[in-house]
Short mmCIF file of C-alpha atoms in Angstrom, two decimals:
data_model
loop_
_atom_site.label_atom_id
_atom_site.label_comp_id
_atom_site.label_asym_id
_atom_site.label_seq_id
_atom_site.Cartn_x
_atom_site.Cartn_y
_atom_site.Cartn_z
CA ASP G 1 -5.02 -41.18 28.91
CA ALA G 2 -2.97 -43.57 26.82
CA LYS G 3 0.76 -42.75 26.88
CA THR G 4 3.55 -43.37 24.41
CA THR G 5 7.30 -42.87 24.82
CA GLN G 6 9.48 -41.39 22.09
CA PRO G 7 13.00 -39.94 21.99
CA ASN G 8 12.98 -36.16 22.23
CA SER G 9 15.05 -35.66 19.11
CA MET G 10 16.77 -37.50 16.26
CA GLU G 11 19.00 -36.57 13.35
CA SER G 12 19.17 -38.03 9.89
CA ASN G 13 21.19 -37.35 6.78
CA GLU G 14 19.29 -36.29 3.72
CA GLU G 15 18.32 -39.11 1.32
CA GLU G 16 18.91 -41.78 3.97
CA PRO G 17 16.23 -43.88 5.70
CA VAL G 18 14.96 -42.80 9.10
CA HIS G 19 13.57 -45.12 11.77
CA LEU G 20 11.57 -43.33 14.46
CA PRO G 21 10.84 -45.57 17.47
CA CYS G 22 7.86 -45.49 19.81
CA ASN G 23 6.96 -47.50 22.91
CA HIS G 24 3.33 -48.05 23.86
CA SER G 25 3.55 -50.70 26.55
CA THR G 26 0.01 -50.08 27.89
CA ILE G 27 -1.71 -50.64 24.56
CA SER G 28 -4.87 -52.73 24.60
CA GLY G 29 -6.31 -54.93 21.89
CA THR G 30 -8.54 -52.28 20.31
CA ASP G 31 -6.16 -49.30 20.48
CA TYR G 32 -4.76 -48.08 17.19
CA ILE G 33 -1.29 -46.63 16.65
CA HIS G 34 -1.18 -43.36 14.74
CA TRP G 35 1.63 -41.12 13.56
CA TYR G 36 1.24 -37.44 12.85
CA ARG G 37 3.88 -34.85 12.10
CA GLN G 38 3.92 -31.12 12.62
CA LEU G 39 5.94 -28.58 10.70
CA PRO G 40 6.61 -25.15 12.26
CA SER G 41 3.57 -22.85 12.34
CA GLN G 42 1.28 -25.54 10.92
CA GLY G 43 -1.25 -27.93 12.33
CA PRO G 44 -0.35 -31.61 12.66
CA GLU G 45 -0.51 -33.71 9.50
CA TYR G 46 -1.63 -37.34 9.40
CA VAL G 47 1.13 -39.75 8.36
CA ILE G 48 -0.05 -43.31 8.92
CA HIS G 49 -1.91 -45.61 11.32
CA GLY G 50 -2.22 -49.31 12.05
CA LEU G 51 -3.57 -51.92 14.44
CA THR G 52 -1.56 -55.13 14.17
CA SER G 53 -0.07 -55.54 10.72
CA ASN G 54 2.67 -53.47 9.16
CA VAL G 55 1.32 -50.68 6.96
CA ASN G 56 2.69 -48.81 3.98
CA ASN G 57 1.52 -45.66 2.25
CA ARG G 58 3.03 -43.03 0.00
CA MET G 59 4.50 -41.13 2.94
CA ALA G 60 5.96 -43.84 5.16
CA SER G 61 5.85 -47.37 6.53
CA LEU G 62 4.74 -48.44 9.97
CA ALA G 63 6.29 -51.53 11.53
CA ILE G 64 4.39 -52.84 14.55
CA ALA G 65 6.01 -55.30 16.96
CA GLU G 66 4.34 -58.67 17.36
CA ASP G 67 3.38 -57.89 20.98
CA ARG G 68 2.21 -54.42 19.86
CA LYS G 69 4.12 -52.75 22.68
CA SER G 70 6.30 -50.82 20.27
CA SER G 71 6.32 -49.56 16.71
CA THR G 72 8.65 -47.84 14.27
CA LEU G 73 7.84 -45.20 11.68
CA ILE G 74 10.07 -45.57 8.65
CA LEU G 75 10.76 -42.74 6.24
CA HIS G 76 12.46 -44.46 3.35
CA ARG G 77 14.43 -41.49 2.09
CA ALA G 78 14.54 -38.39 4.26
CA THR G 79 14.28 -35.00 2.62
CA LEU G 80 14.66 -31.55 4.12
CA ARG G 81 10.87 -31.24 3.99
CA ASP G 82 10.60 -34.15 6.43
CA ALA G 83 12.13 -32.08 9.24
CA ALA G 84 9.28 -31.86 11.76
CA VAL G 85 8.04 -33.06 15.13
CA TYR G 86 6.71 -36.60 14.78
CA TYR G 87 4.03 -37.75 17.19
CA CYS G 88 3.30 -41.38 17.95
CA ILE G 89 -0.21 -41.78 19.37
CA GLN G 90 -2.09 -44.65 20.93
CA SER G 91 -5.75 -43.87 20.37
CA SER G 92 -8.35 -45.22 22.72
CA GLY G 93 -11.99 -45.27 23.51
CA GLY G 94 -15.11 -45.71 21.43
CA TYR G 95 -14.19 -42.93 19.07
CA GLN G 96 -10.45 -43.62 19.22
CA LYS G 97 -9.50 -40.41 21.02
CA VAL G 98 -6.18 -39.09 19.78
CA THR G 99 -3.96 -37.88 22.63
CA PHE G 100 -0.64 -36.31 21.70
CA GLY G 101 2.61 -36.55 23.67
CA THR G 102 5.68 -34.37 23.18
CA GLY G 103 6.92 -36.15 20.06
CA THR G 104 10.32 -36.58 18.39
CA LYS G 105 11.88 -33.59 16.71
CA LEU G 106 13.55 -34.85 13.53
CA GLN G 107 16.39 -32.84 12.09
CA VAL G 108 17.47 -33.63 8.52
CA ILE G 109 21.03 -32.73 7.68
CA PRO G 110 21.81 -31.77 4.07
CA GLY J 1 -10.69 -29.22 -2.04
CA ALA J 2 -10.54 -26.84 0.89
CA GLY J 3 -9.04 -28.06 4.10
CA VAL J 4 -9.94 -27.10 7.66
CA SER J 5 -10.06 -23.34 8.00
CA GLN J 6 -9.59 -21.46 11.26
CA SER J 7 -10.07 -17.79 11.97
CA PRO J 8 -8.66 -15.50 13.05
CA ARG J 9 -5.11 -16.66 12.48
CA TYR J 10 -3.87 -14.45 15.29
CA LYS J 11 -5.76 -12.91 18.18
CA VAL J 12 -4.50 -10.57 20.88
CA ALA J 13 -6.79 -10.07 23.84
CA LYS J 14 -6.46 -8.07 27.02
CA ARG J 15 -6.80 -10.09 30.21
CA GLY J 16 -10.46 -10.33 31.09
CA GLN J 17 -11.79 -10.04 27.54
CA ASP J 18 -13.93 -12.70 25.91
CA VAL J 19 -12.75 -14.28 22.63
CA ALA J 20 -14.40 -16.48 20.01
CA LEU J 21 -12.39 -18.73 17.71
CA ARG J 22 -13.98 -20.18 14.59
CA CYS J 23 -13.41 -23.50 12.84
CA ASP J 24 -14.75 -24.45 9.40
CA PRO J 25 -14.25 -28.20 9.02
CA ILE J 26 -14.04 -30.08 5.77
CA SER J 27 -17.51 -30.40 4.28
CA GLY J 28 -19.19 -33.66 5.24
CA HIS J 29 -16.87 -34.43 8.13
CA VAL J 30 -18.84 -35.79 11.05
CA SER J 31 -16.22 -35.51 13.79
CA LEU J 32 -14.66 -32.30 15.05
CA PHE J 33 -11.98 -31.84 17.69
CA TRP J 34 -10.43 -28.85 19.46
CA TYR J 35 -6.89 -28.95 20.84
CA GLN J 36 -4.78 -26.44 22.77
CA GLN J 37 -1.04 -26.29 22.09
CA ALA J 38 1.33 -24.40 24.37
CA LEU J 39 4.74 -23.37 23.08
CA GLY J 40 7.06 -26.35 22.75
CA GLN J 41 4.39 -28.87 23.76
CA GLY J 42 2.22 -31.33 21.92
CA PRO J 43 -1.45 -30.51 21.32
CA GLU J 44 -3.71 -31.14 24.32
CA PHE J 45 -7.23 -32.45 23.73
CA LEU J 46 -10.04 -30.07 24.68
CA THR J 47 -13.31 -31.38 23.29
CA TYR J 48 -14.95 -33.62 20.67
CA PHE J 49 -18.13 -33.28 18.61
CA GLN J 50 -19.94 -35.87 16.57
CA ASN J 51 -22.19 -33.80 14.31
CA GLU J 52 -23.80 -31.27 16.66
CA ALA J 53 -23.44 -33.39 19.78
CA GLN J 54 -20.58 -32.61 22.14
CA LEU J 55 -19.66 -36.11 23.27
CA ASP J 56 -16.49 -35.36 25.22
CA LYS J 57 -15.52 -32.12 26.92
CA SER J 58 -13.20 -33.65 29.46
CA GLY J 59 -10.22 -31.58 28.31
CA LEU J 60 -11.75 -28.13 28.76
CA PRO J 61 -9.56 -26.56 31.46
CA SER J 62 -12.24 -24.53 33.19
CA ASP J 63 -15.84 -23.36 32.92
CA ARG J 64 -14.54 -20.27 31.12
CA PHE J 65 -14.08 -22.46 28.03
CA PHE J 66 -17.15 -23.28 25.96
CA ALA J 67 -17.47 -24.91 22.55
CA GLU J 68 -20.44 -25.33 20.26
CA ARG J 69 -21.29 -26.76 16.85
CA PRO J 70 -25.02 -25.98 16.55
CA GLU J 71 -25.63 -27.23 13.00
CA GLY J 72 -23.02 -29.94 12.91
CA SER J 73 -20.66 -27.97 10.71
CA VAL J 74 -18.92 -24.76 11.82
CA SER J 75 -17.69 -24.78 15.40
CA THR J 76 -16.82 -21.95 17.77
CA LEU J 77 -14.57 -22.14 20.80
CA LYS J 78 -15.31 -19.35 23.25
CA ILE J 79 -13.10 -18.33 26.12
CA GLN J 80 -14.57 -15.97 28.68
CA ARG J 81 -12.56 -13.63 30.91
CA THR J 82 -9.27 -14.62 29.30
CA GLN J 83 -6.21 -15.17 31.49
CA GLN J 84 -2.54 -15.09 30.55
CA GLU J 85 -2.32 -18.86 30.90
CA ASP J 86 -4.84 -19.17 28.06
CA SER J 87 -2.16 -17.95 25.62
CA ALA J 88 -1.60 -20.82 23.20
CA VAL J 89 -2.36 -22.03 19.70
CA TYR J 90 -5.86 -23.44 19.41
CA LEU J 91 -6.14 -26.18 16.79
CA CYS J 92 -9.26 -27.56 15.20
CA ALA J 93 -9.40 -30.92 13.43
CA SER J 94 -12.12 -32.78 11.58
CA SER J 95 -12.48 -36.33 10.35
CA TYR J 96 -14.88 -38.12 8.03
CA GLN J 97 -16.42 -40.21 10.77
CA HIS J 98 -15.73 -41.23 14.32
CA GLY J 99 -13.32 -44.03 14.89
CA ILE J 100 -10.00 -44.24 13.14
CA SER J 101 -10.49 -41.84 10.24
CA PRO J 102 -7.43 -39.57 9.98
CA LEU J 103 -7.72 -36.14 11.54
CA HIS J 104 -7.33 -33.13 9.24
CA PHE J 105 -6.02 -30.13 11.14
CA GLY J 106 -6.28 -26.44 10.50
CA ASN J 107 -3.27 -24.19 11.03
CA GLY J 108 -4.66 -22.92 14.30
CA THR J 109 -5.41 -19.62 15.97
CA ARG J 110 -2.57 -18.16 18.02
CA LEU J 111 -4.08 -16.45 21.05
CA THR J 112 -1.99 -14.03 23.06
CA VAL J 113 -3.45 -12.64 26.28
CA THR J 114 -1.71 -9.50 27.52
#
């Protein structure tokens, strides 16, 4: 299964931007990069996904390196509600199977 | 509209009992996934349905685990002769179509085997 590498944990101050890194050195041309986040006692929540170009939506931005071997999820202004485990996923296969790793636990400091 | 609904929210089973976990996906969603999440770990893929067809069951840990989606809507994950190592949160997700449509997850069923 496709593997990504993320730091185990990160901290951010409230109302400051957060950059969450991810390495996906084995990515192939048709694999998408997805980010999900999971709050305690809830199922994962979709954040954003992309293939080659940078992507923006109301929740976050996704910056994808030119060689596609790494990406960064950007939360423009962290709030306490953004404290969660963030999963970077390299989907693969005909139906783009989503395989989770252990994620980055983001702590937001008031 | 309603999201993905899973029931029961919590289930306690004695070792050796059979359990059935239900997932109601978002109406019209073609794809349905089951994941198993142990404490402190990320979700682990179990199986994938496209409509009523089970296209991938490579993640089912043993033949005690069985999933079905007979009419392409509601799905049931059944675990026979439960073992303590089956204790986990079981998550269901659906998406509009196969491919890169975002997955919508339910809040899971927490199974505890005593």
